[in-house]
CSV table of C-alpha atoms in Angstrom, one decimal:
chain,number,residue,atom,x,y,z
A,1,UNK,CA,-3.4,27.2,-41.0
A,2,UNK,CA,-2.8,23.2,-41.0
A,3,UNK,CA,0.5,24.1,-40.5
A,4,UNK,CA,0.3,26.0,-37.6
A,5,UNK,CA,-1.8,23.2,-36.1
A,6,UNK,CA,0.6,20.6,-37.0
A,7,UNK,CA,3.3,22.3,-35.2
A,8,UNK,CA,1.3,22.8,-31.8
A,9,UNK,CA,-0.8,19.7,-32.0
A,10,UNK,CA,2.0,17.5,-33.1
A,11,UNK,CA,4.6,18.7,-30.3
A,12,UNK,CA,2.2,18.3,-27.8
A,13,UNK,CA,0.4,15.4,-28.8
A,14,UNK,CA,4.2,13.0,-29.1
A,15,UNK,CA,5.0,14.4,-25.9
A,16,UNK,CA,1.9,13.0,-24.6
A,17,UNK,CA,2.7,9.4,-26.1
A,18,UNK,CA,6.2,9.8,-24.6
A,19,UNK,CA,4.3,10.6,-20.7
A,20,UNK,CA,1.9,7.2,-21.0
A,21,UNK,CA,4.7,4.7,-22.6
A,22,UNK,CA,7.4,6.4,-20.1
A,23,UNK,CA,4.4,5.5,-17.4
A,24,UNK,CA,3.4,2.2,-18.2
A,25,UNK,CA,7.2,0.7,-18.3
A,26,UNK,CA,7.2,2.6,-14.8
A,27,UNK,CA,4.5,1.2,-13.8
A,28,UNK,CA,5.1,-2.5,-15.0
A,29,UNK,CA,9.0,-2.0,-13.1
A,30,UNK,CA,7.4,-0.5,-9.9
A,31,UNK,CA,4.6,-3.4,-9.6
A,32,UNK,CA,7.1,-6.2,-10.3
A,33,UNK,CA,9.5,-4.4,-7.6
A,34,UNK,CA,7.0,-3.9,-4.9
A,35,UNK,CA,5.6,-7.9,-5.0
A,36,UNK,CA,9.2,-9.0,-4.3
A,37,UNK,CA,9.5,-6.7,-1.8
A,38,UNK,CA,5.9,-7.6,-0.4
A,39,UNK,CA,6.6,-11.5,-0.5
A,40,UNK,CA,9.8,-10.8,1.6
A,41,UNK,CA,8.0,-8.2,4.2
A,42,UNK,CA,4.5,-10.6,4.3
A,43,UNK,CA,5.4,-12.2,7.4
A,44,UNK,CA,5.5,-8.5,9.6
A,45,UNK,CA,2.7,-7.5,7.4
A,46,UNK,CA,0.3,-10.5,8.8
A,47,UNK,CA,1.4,-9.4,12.6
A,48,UNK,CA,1.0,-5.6,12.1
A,49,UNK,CA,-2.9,-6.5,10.9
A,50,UNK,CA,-3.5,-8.8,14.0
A,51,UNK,CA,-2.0,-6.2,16.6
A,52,UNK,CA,-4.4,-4.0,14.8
A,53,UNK,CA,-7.2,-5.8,15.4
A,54,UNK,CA,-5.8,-6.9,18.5
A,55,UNK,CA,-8.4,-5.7,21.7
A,56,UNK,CA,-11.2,-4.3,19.5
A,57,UNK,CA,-13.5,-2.7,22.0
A,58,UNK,CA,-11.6,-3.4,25.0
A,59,UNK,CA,-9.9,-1.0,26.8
A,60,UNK,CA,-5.9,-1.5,27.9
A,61,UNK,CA,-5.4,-4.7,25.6
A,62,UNK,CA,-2.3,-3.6,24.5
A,63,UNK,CA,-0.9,-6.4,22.3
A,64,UNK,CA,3.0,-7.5,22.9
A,65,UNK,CA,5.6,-9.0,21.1
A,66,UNK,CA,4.3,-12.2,22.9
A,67,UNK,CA,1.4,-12.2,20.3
A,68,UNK,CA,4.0,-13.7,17.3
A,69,UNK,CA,4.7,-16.5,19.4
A,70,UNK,CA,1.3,-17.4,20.0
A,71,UNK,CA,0.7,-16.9,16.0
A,72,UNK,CA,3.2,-19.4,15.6
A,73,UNK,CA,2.6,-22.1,18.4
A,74,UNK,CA,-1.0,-22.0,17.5
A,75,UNK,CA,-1.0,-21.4,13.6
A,76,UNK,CA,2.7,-22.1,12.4
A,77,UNK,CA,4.6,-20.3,10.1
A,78,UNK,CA,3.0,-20.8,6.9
A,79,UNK,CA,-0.6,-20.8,7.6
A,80,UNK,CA,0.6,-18.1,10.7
A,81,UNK,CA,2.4,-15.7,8.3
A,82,UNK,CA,1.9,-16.1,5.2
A,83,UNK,CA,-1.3,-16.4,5.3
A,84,UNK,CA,-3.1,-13.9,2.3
A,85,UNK,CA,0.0,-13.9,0.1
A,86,UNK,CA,-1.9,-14.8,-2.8
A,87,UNK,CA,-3.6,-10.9,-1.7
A,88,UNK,CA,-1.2,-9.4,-1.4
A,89,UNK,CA,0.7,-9.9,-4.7
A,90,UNK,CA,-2.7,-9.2,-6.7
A,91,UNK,CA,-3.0,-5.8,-4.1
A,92,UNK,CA,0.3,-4.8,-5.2
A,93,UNK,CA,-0.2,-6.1,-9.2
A,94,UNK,CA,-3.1,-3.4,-8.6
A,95,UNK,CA,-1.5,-0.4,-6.3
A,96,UNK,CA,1.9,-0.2,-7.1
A,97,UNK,CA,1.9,-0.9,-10.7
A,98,UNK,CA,-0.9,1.9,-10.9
A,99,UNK,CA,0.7,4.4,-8.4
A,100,UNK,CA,4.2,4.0,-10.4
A,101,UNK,CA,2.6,4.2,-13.8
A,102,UNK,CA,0.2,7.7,-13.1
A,103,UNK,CA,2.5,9.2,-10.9
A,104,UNK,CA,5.4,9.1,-13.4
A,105,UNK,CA,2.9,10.1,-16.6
A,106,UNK,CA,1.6,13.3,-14.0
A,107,UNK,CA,5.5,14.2,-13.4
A,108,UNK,CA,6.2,13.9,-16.8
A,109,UNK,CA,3.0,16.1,-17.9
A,110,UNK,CA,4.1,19.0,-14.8
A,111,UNK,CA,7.7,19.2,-15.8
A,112,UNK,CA,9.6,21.6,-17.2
A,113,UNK,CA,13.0,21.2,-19.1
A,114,UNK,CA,13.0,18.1,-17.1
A,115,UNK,CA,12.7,19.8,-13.9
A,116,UNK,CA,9.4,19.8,-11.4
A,117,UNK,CA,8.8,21.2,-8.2
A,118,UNK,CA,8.1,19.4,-5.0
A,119,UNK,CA,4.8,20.9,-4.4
A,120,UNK,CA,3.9,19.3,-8.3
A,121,UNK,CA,6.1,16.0,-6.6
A,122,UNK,CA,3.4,15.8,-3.9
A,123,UNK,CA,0.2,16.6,-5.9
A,124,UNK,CA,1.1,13.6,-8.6
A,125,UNK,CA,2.2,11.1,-6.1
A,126,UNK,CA,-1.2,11.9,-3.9
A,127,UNK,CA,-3.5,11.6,-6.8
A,128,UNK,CA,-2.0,8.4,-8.0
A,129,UNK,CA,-2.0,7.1,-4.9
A,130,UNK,CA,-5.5,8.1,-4.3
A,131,UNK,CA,-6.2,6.4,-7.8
A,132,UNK,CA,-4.1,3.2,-7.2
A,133,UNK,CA,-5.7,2.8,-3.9
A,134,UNK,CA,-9.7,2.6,-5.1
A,135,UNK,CA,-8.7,0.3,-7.9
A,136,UNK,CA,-6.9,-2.4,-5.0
A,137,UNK,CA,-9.5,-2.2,-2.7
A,138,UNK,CA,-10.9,-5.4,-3.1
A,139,UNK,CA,-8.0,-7.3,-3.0
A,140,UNK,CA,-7.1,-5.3,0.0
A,141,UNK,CA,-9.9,-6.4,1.6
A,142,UNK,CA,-9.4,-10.0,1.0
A,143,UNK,CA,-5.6,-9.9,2.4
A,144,UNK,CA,-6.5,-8.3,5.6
A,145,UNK,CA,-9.5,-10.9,6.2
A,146,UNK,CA,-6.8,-13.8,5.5
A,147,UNK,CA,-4.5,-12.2,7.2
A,148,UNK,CA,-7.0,-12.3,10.7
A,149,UNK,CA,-8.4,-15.7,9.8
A,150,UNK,CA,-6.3,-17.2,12.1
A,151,UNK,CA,-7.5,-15.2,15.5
A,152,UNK,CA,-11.3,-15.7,15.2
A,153,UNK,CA,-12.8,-18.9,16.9
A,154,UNK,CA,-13.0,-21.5,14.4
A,155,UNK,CA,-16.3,-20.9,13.7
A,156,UNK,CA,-16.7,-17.7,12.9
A,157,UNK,CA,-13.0,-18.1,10.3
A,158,UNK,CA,-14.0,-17.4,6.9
A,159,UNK,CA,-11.7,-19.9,4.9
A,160,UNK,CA,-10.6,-18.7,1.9
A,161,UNK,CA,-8.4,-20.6,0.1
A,162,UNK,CA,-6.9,-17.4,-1.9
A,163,UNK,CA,-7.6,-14.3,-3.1
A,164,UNK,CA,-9.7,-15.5,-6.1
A,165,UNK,CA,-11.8,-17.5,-3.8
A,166,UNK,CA,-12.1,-14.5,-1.1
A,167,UNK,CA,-13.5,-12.4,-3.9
A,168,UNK,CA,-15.9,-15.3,-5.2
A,169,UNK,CA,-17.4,-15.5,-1.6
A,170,UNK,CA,-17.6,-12.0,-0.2
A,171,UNK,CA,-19.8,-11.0,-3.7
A,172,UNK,CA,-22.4,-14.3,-3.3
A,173,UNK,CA,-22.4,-13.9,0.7
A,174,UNK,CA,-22.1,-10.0,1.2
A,175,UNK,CA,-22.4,-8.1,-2.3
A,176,UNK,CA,-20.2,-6.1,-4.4
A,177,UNK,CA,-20.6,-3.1,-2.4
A,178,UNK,CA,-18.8,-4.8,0.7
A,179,UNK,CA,-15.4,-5.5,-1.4
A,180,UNK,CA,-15.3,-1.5,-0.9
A,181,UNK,CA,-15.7,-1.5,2.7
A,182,UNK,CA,-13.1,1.0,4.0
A,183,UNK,CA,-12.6,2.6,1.1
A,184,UNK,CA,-12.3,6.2,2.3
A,185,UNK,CA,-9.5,5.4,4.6
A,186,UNK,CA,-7.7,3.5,2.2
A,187,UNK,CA,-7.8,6.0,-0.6
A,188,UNK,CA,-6.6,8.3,2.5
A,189,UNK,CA,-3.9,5.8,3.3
A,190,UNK,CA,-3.1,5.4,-0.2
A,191,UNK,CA,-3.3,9.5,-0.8
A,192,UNK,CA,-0.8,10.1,1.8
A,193,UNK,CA,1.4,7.2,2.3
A,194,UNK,CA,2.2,7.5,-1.7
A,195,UNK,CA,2.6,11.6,-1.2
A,196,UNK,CA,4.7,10.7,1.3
A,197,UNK,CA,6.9,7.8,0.3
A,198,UNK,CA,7.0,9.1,-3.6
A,199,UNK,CA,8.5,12.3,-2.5
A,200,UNK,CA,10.6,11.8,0.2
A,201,UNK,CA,12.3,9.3,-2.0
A,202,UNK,CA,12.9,11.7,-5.0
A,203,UNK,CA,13.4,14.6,-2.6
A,204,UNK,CA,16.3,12.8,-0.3
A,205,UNK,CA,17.9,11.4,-3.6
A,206,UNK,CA,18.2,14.5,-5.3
A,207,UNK,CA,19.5,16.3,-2.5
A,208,UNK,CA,21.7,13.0,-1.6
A,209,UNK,CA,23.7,13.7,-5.3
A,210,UNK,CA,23.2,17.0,-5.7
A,211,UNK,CA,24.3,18.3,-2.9
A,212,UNK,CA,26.3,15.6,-1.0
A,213,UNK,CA,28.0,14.3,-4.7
A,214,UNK,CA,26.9,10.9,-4.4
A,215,UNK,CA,26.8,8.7,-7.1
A,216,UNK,CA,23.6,7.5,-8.3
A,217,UNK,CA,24.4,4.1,-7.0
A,218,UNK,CA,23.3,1.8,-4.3
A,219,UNK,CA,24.4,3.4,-1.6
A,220,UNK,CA,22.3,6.9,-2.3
A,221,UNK,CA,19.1,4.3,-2.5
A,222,UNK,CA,19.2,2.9,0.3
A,223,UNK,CA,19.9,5.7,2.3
A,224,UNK,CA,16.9,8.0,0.3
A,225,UNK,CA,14.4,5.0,0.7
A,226,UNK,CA,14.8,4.5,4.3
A,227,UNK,CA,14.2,8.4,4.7
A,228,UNK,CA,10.8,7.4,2.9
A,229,UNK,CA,10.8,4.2,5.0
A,230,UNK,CA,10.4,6.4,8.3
A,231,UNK,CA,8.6,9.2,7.1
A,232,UNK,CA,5.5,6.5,5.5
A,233,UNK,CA,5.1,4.1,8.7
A,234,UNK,CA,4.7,7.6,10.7
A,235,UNK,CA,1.7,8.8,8.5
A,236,UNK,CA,0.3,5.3,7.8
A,237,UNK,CA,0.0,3.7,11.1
A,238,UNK,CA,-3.6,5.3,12.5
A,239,UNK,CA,-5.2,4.8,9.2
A,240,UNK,CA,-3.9,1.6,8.8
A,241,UNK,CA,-5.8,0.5,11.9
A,242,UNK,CA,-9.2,1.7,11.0
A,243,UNK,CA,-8.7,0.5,7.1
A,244,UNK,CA,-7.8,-3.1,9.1
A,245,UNK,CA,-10.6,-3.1,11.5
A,246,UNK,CA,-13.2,-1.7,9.3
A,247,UNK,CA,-12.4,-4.4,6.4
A,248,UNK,CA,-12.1,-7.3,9.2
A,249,UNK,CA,-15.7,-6.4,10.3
A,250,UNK,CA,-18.5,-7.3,9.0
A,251,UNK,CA,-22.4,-5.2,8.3
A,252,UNK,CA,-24.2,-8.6,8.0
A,253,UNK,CA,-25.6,-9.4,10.9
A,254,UNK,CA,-24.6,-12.9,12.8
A,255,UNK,CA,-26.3,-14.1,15.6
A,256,UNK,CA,-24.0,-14.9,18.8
A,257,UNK,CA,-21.2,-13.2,17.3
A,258,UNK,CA,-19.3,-11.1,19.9
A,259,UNK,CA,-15.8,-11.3,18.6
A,260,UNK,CA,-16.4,-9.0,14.9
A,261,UNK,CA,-17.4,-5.5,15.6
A,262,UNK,CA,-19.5,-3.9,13.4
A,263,UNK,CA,-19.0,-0.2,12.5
A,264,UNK,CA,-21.1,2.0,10.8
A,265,UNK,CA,-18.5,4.3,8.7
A,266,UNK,CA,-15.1,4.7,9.2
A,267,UNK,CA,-15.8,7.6,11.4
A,268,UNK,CA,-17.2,5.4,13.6
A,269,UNK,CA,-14.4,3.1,13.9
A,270,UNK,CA,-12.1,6.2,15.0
A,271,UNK,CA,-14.9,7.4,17.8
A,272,UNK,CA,-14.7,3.5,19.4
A,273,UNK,CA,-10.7,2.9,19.0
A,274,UNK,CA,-10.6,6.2,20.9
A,275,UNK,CA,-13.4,5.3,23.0
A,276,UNK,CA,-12.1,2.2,23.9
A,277,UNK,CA,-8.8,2.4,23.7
A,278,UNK,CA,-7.4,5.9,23.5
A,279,UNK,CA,-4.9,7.5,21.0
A,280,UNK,CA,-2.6,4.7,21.8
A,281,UNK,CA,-5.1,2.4,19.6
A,282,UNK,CA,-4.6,3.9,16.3
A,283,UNK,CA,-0.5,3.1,17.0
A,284,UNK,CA,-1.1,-0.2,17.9
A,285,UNK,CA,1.1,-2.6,16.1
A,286,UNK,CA,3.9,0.3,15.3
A,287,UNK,CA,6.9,-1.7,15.6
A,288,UNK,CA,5.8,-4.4,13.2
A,289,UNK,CA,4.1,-1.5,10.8
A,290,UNK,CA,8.1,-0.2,11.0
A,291,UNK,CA,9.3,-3.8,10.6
A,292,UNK,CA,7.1,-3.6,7.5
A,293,UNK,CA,6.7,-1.0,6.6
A,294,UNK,CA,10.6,0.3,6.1
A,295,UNK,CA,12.0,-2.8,5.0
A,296,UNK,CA,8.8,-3.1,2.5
A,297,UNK,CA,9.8,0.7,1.0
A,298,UNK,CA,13.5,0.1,1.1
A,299,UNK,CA,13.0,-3.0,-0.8
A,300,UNK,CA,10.9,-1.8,-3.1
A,301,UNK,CA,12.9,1.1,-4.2
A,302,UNK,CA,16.4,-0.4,-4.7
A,303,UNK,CA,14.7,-3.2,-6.4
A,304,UNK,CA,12.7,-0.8,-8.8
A,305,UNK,CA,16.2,1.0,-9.5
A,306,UNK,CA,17.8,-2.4,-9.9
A,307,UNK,CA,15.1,-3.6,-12.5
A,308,UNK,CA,14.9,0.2,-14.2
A,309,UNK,CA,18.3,0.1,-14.8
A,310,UNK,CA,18.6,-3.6,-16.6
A,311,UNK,CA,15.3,-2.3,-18.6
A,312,UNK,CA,17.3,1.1,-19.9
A,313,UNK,CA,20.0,-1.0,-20.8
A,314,UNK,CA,17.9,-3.5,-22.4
A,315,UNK,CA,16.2,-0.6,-24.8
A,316,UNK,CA,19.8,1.3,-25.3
A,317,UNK,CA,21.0,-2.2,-26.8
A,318,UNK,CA,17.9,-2.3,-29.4
């Protein structure tokens, strides 16, 4: 009888310690990729947020490219643009390495021979990315209030000197409960986008060498991450502006404040964007989101293949 358990248990339970340490070197590889990639792309990240918050509760303020230049005559480049970069590499420290890491441990659990199916492809990437996206939401919500620092009147700007000092602030000032404001559409955002960018990717590379007989080279990557590129800024755009604008907002009330609006849920924030501003409000700020957002994915995933492949070769030399 023991050795019949051995011989299931055993089996089952290296194959398990093969999924989390296959995981964690994934997810270590796909955090360090996607903070290069976010350093590069911060710049268009800062102006997608501030066309997204751009008009709040006005109808027809449609914001132009015209906006960057103001951004820079009035704020400069560095305080302008990169502005919450110090958030953004502790968001991605948080998201990607966690997306990477569970998605690849769920593939790894749902395959067969090797092999898994796309519908398997989608459920993983959408749970880690559902996952990934609760744990960052704090530090999400300190990068998008940096990142709209700069277009509040000066005394309403919330002056935090870094992430560490945004998180330090919003707990003594607003509680802990208000570094998860906007959490459902995040973990939405974060659901989808990684569904979306996840499988794409894996989809459009496989059928880039397997049935086109490309090499699995530089060329295949960059083609099979701009595929995921496209098909991410598409889904994440509307939910991108009501994470933005409920995050930037604030359910403490200020006396004379008229330029934060305060919603009540995230539902509410879609009823007064469409209010307001119509359908064209939840795709405000979609050429910068695709200025972002693609070279952000493209990036990411040619580094990521870049540093996976200088780690395999590291581990086939010991």
């Amino acid at each position: 009888k023991l050795q019949f358990l051995y011989f299931i248990v055993y089996p089952s339970l290296f194959t398990f310690t093969l999924s989390i340490m296959s995981g964690v070197s994934a997810g270590i590889l796909g955090g360090l990729a996607a903070m290069t990639a976010s350093t590069l792309t911060h710049p268009a990240d800062s102006l997608k947020v501030r066309m997204f918050l751009h008009g709040e509760g006005k109808a027809g303020a449609n914001p132009g490219i015209g906006l960057a230049r103001n951004i820079y005559r009035s704020e400069g480049v560095v305080k302008g643009f990169y502005r919450g970069v110090t958030a953004t590499w502790l968001r991605q420290a948080l998201f990607s390495t966690s997306r990477f890491g569970m998605n690849d441990m769920l593939q790894n659990m749902g395959s067969k021979n090797g092999k898994i199916s796309v519908t398997k492809k989608l459920l993983s990437s959408a749970v880690a990315g559902a996952a990934a996206a609760s744990v960052s939401c704090p530090a999400d919500m300190v990068l998008v209030r940096m990142q709209a620092d700069g277009r509040l009147p000066v005394e309403q700007r919330r002056g935090y000197s870094n992430v560490f000092s945004g998180l330090r602030i919003i707990i003594k000032t607003e509680g802990v409960a208000q570094l998860y404001r906007g959490l459902r559409p995040l973990v939405m955002r974060g659901c989808l986008v990684t569904a979306g960018q996840f499988t794409t990717y894996d989809t459009a590379k496989s059928m880039l060498m397997g049935r086109f007989g490309m090499a699995d080279g530089t060329r295949t990557h960059l083609m099979a991450s701009t595929c995921a590129g496209v098909v991410s800024t598409l889904i994440v755009n509307p939910l991108d502006v009501v994470k933005s604008r409920m995050m930037q907002s604030s359910n403490i009330p200020k006396s004379g404040c008229t330029t934060l609006i305060s919603y009540t849920s995230d539902w509410d924030c879609v009823k007064k964007t469409y209010k307001f501003e119509g359908i064209r409000g939840f795709y405000k700020g979609l050429l910068p989101c695709f200025m972002r957002q693609c070279p952000q994915v493209i990036l990411m995933w040619m580094i990521f293949e870049q540093y996976k492949g200088i780690y395999t070769s590291l581990v086939n030399k010991m």
